[in-house]
Coordinates of N, CA and C and ligand atoms in Angstrom, one line a residue:
M1412 N 113.0 138.7 74.9 CA 112.8 139.6 75.9 C 111.3 139.7 76.4
S1413 N 111.2 139.9 77.7 CA 109.8 139.7 78.4 C 108.9 140.8 77.9
N1414 N 107.6 140.3 77.6 CA 106.7 141.2 77.0 C 105.5 141.4 78.1
L1415 N 105.7 141.2 79.4 CA 104.7 141.3 80.2 C 104.2 142.7 80.4
P1416 N 102.8 142.9 80.7 CA 102.3 144.2 81.0 C 103.0 144.7 82.3
P1417 N 103.1 146.0 82.4 CA 103.8 146.6 83.5 C 103.2 146.2 84.8
D1418 N 102.0 146.2 85.1 CA 101.3 145.8 86.3 C 101.6 144.5 86.9
V1419 N 102.0 143.5 86.0 CA 102.3 142.2 86.2 C 103.9 142.2 86.5
K1420 N 104.6 142.7 85.6 CA 106.1 142.8 85.7 C 106.7 143.5 86.9
N1421 N 106.0 144.6 87.3 CA 106.4 145.4 88.4 C 106.5 144.8 89.8
K1422 N 105.6 143.8 89.9 CA 105.4 143.0 91.2 C 106.3 141.9 91.2
L1423 N 107.0 141.5 90.3 CA 108.0 140.5 90.4 C 109.4 140.9 90.9
G1424 N 110.2 139.9 91.5 CA 111.5 140.4 91.9 C 111.7 139.8 93.3
L1425 N 111.0 139.0 93.8 CA 111.3 138.3 95.1 C 112.1 137.0 94.9
V1426 N 112.8 136.8 96.0 CA 113.5 135.5 96.0 C 112.9 134.3 97.0
Q1427 N 112.6 133.3 96.4 CA 111.8 132.2 97.1 C 112.8 131.0 97.2
V1428 N 112.8 130.4 98.3 CA 113.4 129.1 98.7 C 112.6 128.0 99.0
Y1429 N 112.7 126.7 98.4 CA 112.0 125.7 98.8 C 113.1 124.7 99.2
T1430 N 113.1 124.4 100.6 CA 114.1 123.4 101.1 C 113.5 122.5 102.1
G1431 N 114.3 121.7 102.7 CA 113.8 120.6 103.6 C 114.0 119.3 103.2
E1432 N 113.6 118.2 104.1 CA 113.8 117.0 103.7 C 112.7 116.3 103.0
G1433 N 111.6 116.9 103.0 CA 110.3 116.2 102.5 C 110.3 116.4 101.1
K1434 N 109.5 115.4 100.4 CA 109.3 115.6 99.0 C 108.4 116.7 98.6
G1435 N 108.7 117.3 97.4 CA 107.7 118.4 96.9 C 108.6 119.7 96.5
K1436 N 109.8 119.8 96.7 CA 110.5 121.0 96.3 C 110.5 121.4 94.8
T1437 N 111.1 120.4 94.1 CA 111.1 120.5 92.7 C 109.8 120.6 92.0
T1438 N 108.9 119.7 92.5 CA 107.5 119.8 92.0 C 106.7 121.0 92.3
A1439 N 107.1 121.6 93.4 CA 106.5 123.1 93.8 C 106.9 124.1 92.8
A1440 N 108.2 123.9 92.4 CA 108.8 125.0 91.5 C 108.3 124.6 90.1
L1441 N 108.0 123.5 89.7 CA 107.4 123.2 88.4 C 106.0 123.7 88.4
G1442 N 105.3 123.5 89.7 CA 103.8 124.1 89.6 C 103.9 125.5 89.4
L1443 N 104.9 126.2 90.1 CA 104.9 127.7 90.0 C 105.2 128.1 88.5
A1444 N 106.1 127.3 87.8 CA 106.3 127.5 86.4 C 105.0 127.3 85.6
F1445 N 104.3 126.3 86.0 CA 103.2 126.0 85.1 C 102.1 127.1 85.2
R1446 N 102.0 127.7 86.4 CA 101.2 128.9 86.5 C 101.7 130.1 85.8
A1447 N 102.9 130.3 86.0 CA 103.7 131.5 85.4 C 103.6 131.5 83.9
V1448 N 103.7 130.5 83.3 CA 103.8 130.4 81.8 C 102.5 130.7 81.3
G1449 N 101.4 130.4 81.9 CA 100.1 130.5 81.6 C 99.7 132.1 81.5
R1450 N 100.5 132.9 82.5 CA 100.3 134.4 82.5 C 101.3 135.0 81.6
G1451 N 102.0 134.3 80.8 CA 102.8 134.9 79.9 C 104.4 135.1 80.4
L1452 N 104.6 134.8 81.5 CA 106.1 135.0 81.9 C 107.0 134.0 81.2
E1453 N 108.1 134.6 80.9 CA 109.3 133.8 80.5 C 110.0 133.0 81.5
V1454 N 109.9 131.7 81.4 CA 110.6 131.0 82.7 C 111.7 130.0 82.2
V1455 N 112.7 130.1 83.0 CA 113.8 129.1 82.8 C 114.1 128.3 84.1
M1456 N 114.4 127.2 84.0 CA 114.8 126.4 85.2 C 116.3 125.8 84.8
V1457 N 117.2 126.1 85.7 CA 118.6 125.5 85.6 C 118.6 124.4 86.5
Q1458 N 118.9 123.3 86.1 CA 119.0 122.0 87.1 C 120.5 121.8 87.3
F1459 N 120.8 122.1 88.6 CA 122.1 121.6 89.1 C 122.1 120.1 89.5
L1460 N 123.1 119.4 89.3 CA 123.2 118.0 89.8 C 122.1 117.1 89.1
K1461 N 121.6 117.4 87.9 CA 120.7 116.5 87.2 C 121.0 116.4 85.9
P1462 N 121.1 115.2 85.4 CA 121.5 114.9 84.0 C 120.2 115.2 82.8
P1463 N 120.8 115.4 81.7 CA 119.7 115.7 80.6 C 118.9 114.5 80.2
E1464 N 118.4 113.6 81.0 CA 117.7 112.5 80.6 C 116.5 112.1 81.4
D1465 N 115.7 111.6 80.9 CA 114.5 110.9 81.5 C 113.8 111.6 82.5
Y1466 N 113.4 112.8 82.5 CA 112.5 113.5 83.4 C 111.3 114.0 82.7
G1467 N 110.1 113.7 83.1 CA 108.8 114.0 82.5 C 108.8 115.5 82.2
E1468 N 109.3 116.4 83.3 CA 109.3 117.7 83.1 C 110.1 118.3 81.8
H1469 N 111.1 117.6 81.4 CA 111.8 117.9 80.3 C 111.0 117.9 79.0
I1470 N 110.2 116.8 79.0 CA 109.2 116.6 77.8 C 108.2 117.5 77.8
S1471 N 107.6 117.9 79.0 CA 106.6 119.0 79.1 C 107.0 120.3 78.6
A1472 N 108.3 120.7 79.1 CA 108.9 121.9 78.9 C 109.1 122.1 77.3
S1473 N 109.4 121.1 76.8 CA 109.8 121.2 75.3 C 108.5 121.5 74.5
R1474 N 107.3 121.3 75.1 CA 106.0 121.7 74.4 C 105.6 122.9 74.7
I1475 N 106.3 123.7 75.6 CA 105.7 125.0 76.0 C 106.9 126.0 75.6
D1476 N 106.4 127.1 74.7 CA 107.3 128.1 74.1 C 108.1 128.9 75.2
N1477 N 107.4 129.3 76.3 CA 108.0 130.2 77.3 C 108.4 129.5 78.4
F1478 N 108.8 128.3 78.3 CA 109.4 127.6 79.5 C 110.5 126.8 78.9
T1479 N 111.7 127.0 79.5 CA 113.0 126.2 79.2 C 113.6 125.7 80.3
I1480 N 113.9 124.4 80.2 CA 114.6 123.7 81.3 C 116.1 123.4 80.8
L1481 N 117.1 123.7 81.6 CA 118.4 123.3 81.2 C 119.1 122.4 82.3
P1482 N 119.1 121.1 82.0 CA 119.7 120.3 83.0 C 121.3 120.3 82.7
L1483 N 122.0 120.9 83.7 CA 123.3 121.1 83.6 C 124.2 120.2 84.6
G1484 N 123.7 119.0 85.1 CA 124.5 118.2 86.0 C 125.1 117.2 85.2
L1485 N 125.8 116.3 85.9 CA 126.4 115.2 85.3 C 125.5 114.1 85.1
D1486 N 125.9 113.1 84.3 CA 124.9 111.9 84.1 C 124.9 110.8 85.3
H1487 N 125.2 111.3 86.4 CA 125.1 110.6 87.6 C 124.8 111.5 88.7
M1488 N 124.3 111.1 89.9 CA 124.1 112.0 90.9 C 125.5 112.4 91.6
A1489 N 125.9 113.6 91.8 CA 127.1 113.9 92.3 C 127.2 113.4 93.7
S1490 N 128.5 113.0 94.2 CA 128.5 112.5 95.4 C 128.9 113.6 96.5
K1491 N 128.6 113.2 97.8 CA 128.9 114.3 98.8 C 130.3 114.9 98.8
V1492 N 131.2 113.9 98.5 CA 132.6 114.2 98.6 C 132.8 114.8 97.1
P1493 N 133.0 116.1 97.2 CA 133.3 117.0 95.9 C 134.3 116.3 95.0
R1494 N 134.2 116.1 93.7 CA 135.1 115.6 92.8 C 135.2 116.8 91.8
K1495 N 136.5 116.9 91.2 CA 136.8 118.0 90.4 C 135.7 118.2 89.3
E1496 N 135.3 117.0 88.7 CA 134.3 117.2 87.6 C 132.9 117.8 88.1
D1497 N 132.7 117.5 89.3 CA 131.4 117.9 89.9 C 131.5 119.5 90.2
M1498 N 132.6 119.8 90.7 CA 132.9 121.3 91.0 C 132.7 122.1 89.5
E1499 N 133.5 121.5 88.7 CA 133.5 122.1 87.4 C 132.1 122.3 86.7
V1500 N 131.4 121.2 86.7 CA 129.9 121.4 86.0 C 129.0 122.5 86.9
S1501 N 129.2 122.3 88.3 CA 128.4 123.2 89.1 C 128.8 124.7 88.8
E1502 N 130.1 124.9 88.7 CA 130.5 126.2 88.5 C 129.9 126.7 87.2
A1503 N 130.0 125.9 86.1 CA 129.5 126.2 84.9 C 128.0 126.4 84.9
A1504 N 127.3 125.7 85.8 CA 125.9 126.0 85.8 C 125.5 127.2 86.6
L1505 N 126.4 127.5 87.5 CA 126.3 128.8 88.2 C 126.5 130.0 87.3
A1506 N 127.5 129.9 86.5 CA 127.9 131.0 85.4 C 126.6 131.0 84.4
K1507 N 126.1 129.9 84.1 CA 124.9 130.0 83.1 C 123.7 130.7 83.9
A1508 N 123.6 130.3 85.1 CA 122.4 130.9 85.8 C 122.6 132.4 85.9
E1509 N 123.8 132.8 86.1 CA 124.1 134.2 86.3 C 123.7 135.0 85.0
E1510 N 124.2 134.4 83.8 CA 124.0 134.9 82.5 C 122.5 135.0 82.2
L1511 N 121.7 134.0 82.6 CA 120.4 134.1 82.4 C 119.7 135.2 83.2
I1512 N 120.0 135.3 84.4 CA 119.4 136.3 85.3 C 119.7 137.7 84.8
Y1513 N 121.1 137.9 84.4 CA 121.3 139.2 84.0 C 120.9 139.6 82.5
S1514 N 120.5 138.5 81.8 CA 120.0 138.8 80.4 C 118.8 139.6 80.5
G1515 N 118.1 139.6 81.3 CA 116.8 140.3 81.3 C 115.7 139.6 80.6
K1516 N 116.1 138.5 79.9 CA 115.1 137.9 79.0 C 114.0 137.0 79.8
Y1517 N 114.2 136.7 81.0 CA 113.4 135.8 81.8 C 112.9 136.6 82.9
D1518 N 111.4 136.2 83.3 CA 110.8 136.9 84.4 C 111.0 136.1 85.7
L1519 N 111.1 134.6 85.5 CA 111.2 133.7 86.5 C 112.3 132.8 86.3
V1520 N 113.3 132.9 87.3 CA 114.4 132.0 87.0 C 114.5 130.9 88.4
I1521 N 114.4 129.7 87.9 CA 114.5 128.6 88.9 C 115.7 127.9 88.9
L1522 N 116.3 127.8 90.1 CA 117.7 127.2 90.2 C 117.5 125.9 91.0
D1523 N 117.2 124.8 90.4 CA 116.8 123.6 90.9 C 118.0 122.8 91.6
E1524 N 117.8 122.5 92.8 CA 118.8 121.7 93.6 C 120.2 122.5 93.8
I1525 N 119.9 123.9 93.6 CA 121.2 124.7 93.9 C 121.6 124.7 95.5
N1526 N 120.6 124.5 96.3 CA 120.8 124.5 97.8 C 121.7 123.3 98.1
V1527 N 121.4 122.2 97.4 CA 122.2 120.9 97.6 C 123.7 121.2 97.2
A1528 N 123.8 121.9 95.9 CA 125.1 122.2 95.4 C 125.9 123.1 96.4
M1529 N 125.2 124.1 97.0 CA 125.9 125.0 98.0 C 126.2 124.1 99.3
S1530 N 125.4 123.3 99.8 CA 125.6 122.6 101.0 C 126.7 121.7 100.9
W1531 N 126.9 121.0 99.6 CA 128.0 120.1 99.4 C 129.2 120.9 99.1
G1532 N 129.3 122.1 99.1 CA 130.6 122.9 98.7 C 130.8 122.9 97.3
L1533 N 129.9 122.5 96.3 CA 130.1 122.5 94.9 C 130.0 123.8 94.2
V1534 N 129.0 124.7 95.1 CA 128.8 126.0 94.5 C 129.2 127.0 95.7
D1535 N 129.8 128.2 95.7 CA 130.0 129.0 96.7 C 128.8 129.7 97.1
A1536 N 128.2 129.6 98.2 CA 127.2 130.2 98.8 C 127.3 131.8 98.7
D1537 N 128.5 132.3 98.9 CA 128.7 133.8 98.9 C 128.6 134.3 97.4
K1538 N 129.2 133.5 96.5 CA 128.8 134.0 95.1 C 127.3 133.8 94.7
V1539 N 126.6 132.8 95.2 CA 125.0 132.9 95.0 C 124.6 134.0 95.7
L1540 N 124.8 134.4 96.8 CA 124.2 135.5 97.5 C 124.5 136.9 96.8
D1541 N 125.8 137.0 96.3 CA 126.1 138.0 95.5 C 125.5 138.3 94.2
M1542 N 125.2 137.1 93.6 CA 124.4 137.2 92.3 C 123.0 137.6 92.5
L1543 N 122.5 137.2 93.7 CA 121.0 137.5 94.0 C 120.9 138.9 94.4
K1544 N 122.0 139.5 95.0 CA 122.0 141.0 95.4 C 122.1 141.8 94.2
K1545 N 122.8 141.3 93.2 CA 123.0 142.1 92.0 C 122.1 142.0 90.8
R1546 N 120.9 141.1 91.2 CA 120.1 140.8 90.1 C 119.4 142.1 89.6
P1547 N 118.9 142.2 88.4 CA 118.2 143.2 87.7 C 116.9 143.2 88.5
A1548 N 116.1 144.3 88.4 CA 114.8 144.6 89.1 C 113.9 143.6 88.4
N1549 N 112.8 143.2 89.2 CA 111.6 142.4 88.6 C 112.0 141.1 88.0
I1550 N 113.0 140.5 88.5 CA 113.1 139.0 88.2 C 112.9 138.1 89.4
E1551 N 112.0 137.3 89.3 CA 111.8 136.4 90.5 C 112.7 135.2 90.3
V1552 N 113.3 134.9 91.5 CA 114.2 133.8 91.5 C 113.7 132.8 92.6
V1553 N 113.8 131.5 92.2 CA 113.5 130.4 93.1 C 114.7 129.5 93.4
L1554 N 115.0 129.1 94.4 CA 116.1 128.1 94.8 C 115.5 126.8 95.4
T1555 N 115.7 125.8 94.7 CA 115.1 124.5 95.5 C 116.5 123.6 95.9
G1556 N 115.9 122.6 96.8 CA 116.8 121.7 97.3 C 117.1 121.6 98.9
R1557 N 117.5 120.6 99.3 CA 117.7 120.2 100.6 C 118.8 121.1 101.2
G1558 N 118.9 121.6 102.4 CA 120.1 122.2 103.0 C 120.3 123.6 102.6
A1559 N 119.3 124.4 102.4 CA 119.7 125.8 102.0 C 120.6 126.5 103.1
P1560 N 121.7 127.0 102.7 CA 122.6 127.7 103.7 C 121.7 128.8 104.4
P1561 N 122.1 129.2 105.6 CA 121.5 130.1 106.5 C 121.5 131.5 105.9
P1562 N 122.8 132.0 105.3 CA 122.6 133.2 104.6 C 121.6 133.4 103.6
I1563 N 121.5 132.3 102.8 CA 120.4 132.3 101.8 C 119.0 132.5 102.3
I1564 N 118.8 131.7 103.3 CA 117.4 131.6 103.9 C 117.2 133.2 104.6
E1565 N 118.2 133.7 105.2 CA 118.1 135.0 105.7 C 117.8 136.0 104.6
Y1566 N 118.5 135.9 103.5 CA 118.2 136.9 102.4 C 116.9 136.8 101.6
A1567 N 116.3 135.5 101.6 CA 115.1 135.3 100.8 C 113.9 135.9 101.4
D1568 N 113.0 136.3 100.5 CA 111.6 136.8 100.9 C 110.7 135.8 101.4
L1569 N 110.9 134.6 100.8 CA 109.9 133.5 100.9 C 110.7 132.3 101.2
V1570 N 110.5 131.6 102.4 CA 111.1 130.2 102.5 C 110.1 129.2 103.1
T1571 N 110.0 128.1 102.3 CA 109.1 127.0 102.7 C 110.0 125.8 103.0
E1572 N 109.9 125.2 104.0 CA 110.6 124.0 104.4 C 109.7 122.8 104.3
M1573 N 109.9 121.9 103.4 CA 109.1 120.6 103.3 C 109.5 119.7 104.5
R1574 N 108.5 119.2 105.1 CA 108.9 118.2 106.1 C 108.4 116.9 105.9
P1575 N 109.3 115.9 105.9 CA 108.7 114.5 105.6 C 107.8 113.9 106.8
V1576 N 106.5 113.6 106.4 CA 105.7 113.1 107.5 C 105.6 111.6 107.1
K1577 N 105.5 111.2 105.8 CA 105.5 109.9 105.4 C 106.1 109.8 103.9
H1578 N 106.9 108.9 103.6 CA 107.2 108.8 102.1 C 107.3 107.3 101.9
P1579 N 106.6 106.9 100.7 CA 106.6 105.4 100.3 C 108.0 104.8 100.1
F1580 N 108.9 105.6 99.9 CA 110.3 105.0 99.8 C 110.6 104.2 101.0
N1581 N 110.1 104.6 102.1 CA 110.3 103.8 103.4 C 109.5 102.4 103.5
K1582 N 108.6 102.3 102.7 CA 108.1 101.0 102.5 C 108.4 100.2 101.3
G1583 N 109.6 100.7 100.6 CA 110.0 100.1 99.4 C 109.5 100.6 98.1
V1584 N 108.8 101.6 98.0 CA 108.2 102.0 96.7 C 109.4 103.0 96.2
H1585 N 109.9 102.7 95.1 CA 110.9 103.5 94.5 C 110.4 104.5 93.6
A1586 N 111.3 105.5 93.0 CA 110.9 106.5 92.1 C 109.9 105.9 90.9
R1587 N 108.9 106.5 90.8 CA 107.8 106.1 89.8 C 107.9 107.0 88.6
K1588 N 107.9 106.6 87.4 CA 107.7 107.4 86.2 C 106.4 108.2 86.4
G1589 N 106.5 109.5 85.9 CA 105.3 110.4 86.0 C 105.1 110.9 87.3
I1590 N 105.7 110.3 88.5 CA 105.4 111.0 89.7 C 106.7 111.5 90.2
E1591 N 107.8 110.8 90.2 CA 109.0 111.3 90.6 C 110.0 111.8 89.6
F1592 N 109.7 111.4 88.2 CA 110.7 111.7 87.2 C 109.8 111.6 85.9
Ligands
ATP1288 P1 110.3 116.2 93.8 O1 111.2 116.3 92.7 O2 109.4 114.8 93.7 O3 109.4 117.4 94.1 P2 112.1 117.0 95.9 O4 112.6 117.9 94.8 O5 111.4 117.6 97.0 O6 111.0 115.9 95.2 P3 114.8 115.9 96.3 O7 115.4 116.2 97.6 O8 115.1 116.8 95.0 O9 113.2 115.9 96.4 O10 115.1 114.4 96.1 C1 114.9 113.8 94.9 C2 114.1 112.5 94.9 O11 114.1 111.9 96.2 C3 112.7 112.7 94.5 O12 112.4 111.6 93.5 C4 111.8 112.4 95.6 O13 110.5 112.1 95.4 C5 112.7 111.7 96.6 N1 112.5 112.0 97.9 C6 112.3 113.2 98.4 N2 112.1 113.2 99.7 C7 112.2 112.0 100.2 C8 112.3 111.2 101.3 N3 111.8 112.0 102.5 N4 112.5 109.9 101.4 C9 112.8 109.3 100.2 N5 112.9 109.8 99.1 C10 112.5 111.1 99.0
MG1289 MG1 114.4 118.3 94.0

């Protein structure tokens, strides 16, 4: 259970969205988590569409008591054409997210790539909206990923859209260990 002093806890409870085509959405959420754990917040990140392997952030989180990452995607990137297995794991990830939000144990809940899951139809945006509206007081929620649906953007308190100006991928530099994963 969260042990934050009331002056810190009482100011939490907004919904933040990091979306857009540019790089930096997941790392922005991880940067926020890094700041939050330093202040004693209990932080959990549920990763939609990401497998439990080979991400630097999983190694870091395992070293921090009040930061948990739950990678609940399949061991491959889901395709844009929804398959039954992708729907099932995404629905299970949403059920887990709901459980964590309602548990009252966490101060900051990050739903990584949930915007992508919604825009691909793997997760029902209405269900997510409903979950956000019913969340207990003073729990900050962050939703990351490209293609945040308009109703989610409308409901959120903070929305940042990453805009790609340059990305080294376009000159053949692929994902690098310690930088992209
Ligand atoms: P990061 O995890 O590095 O913060 P992100 O969460 O903004 O990136 P995603 O949309 O989740 O990016 O994409 C996953 C991967 O694609 C990341 O490794 C990221 O670096 C890479 N990527 C992001 N934007 C671009 C782009 N405009 N062109 C090519 N690759 C990109
Ligand atoms: Mg990302």
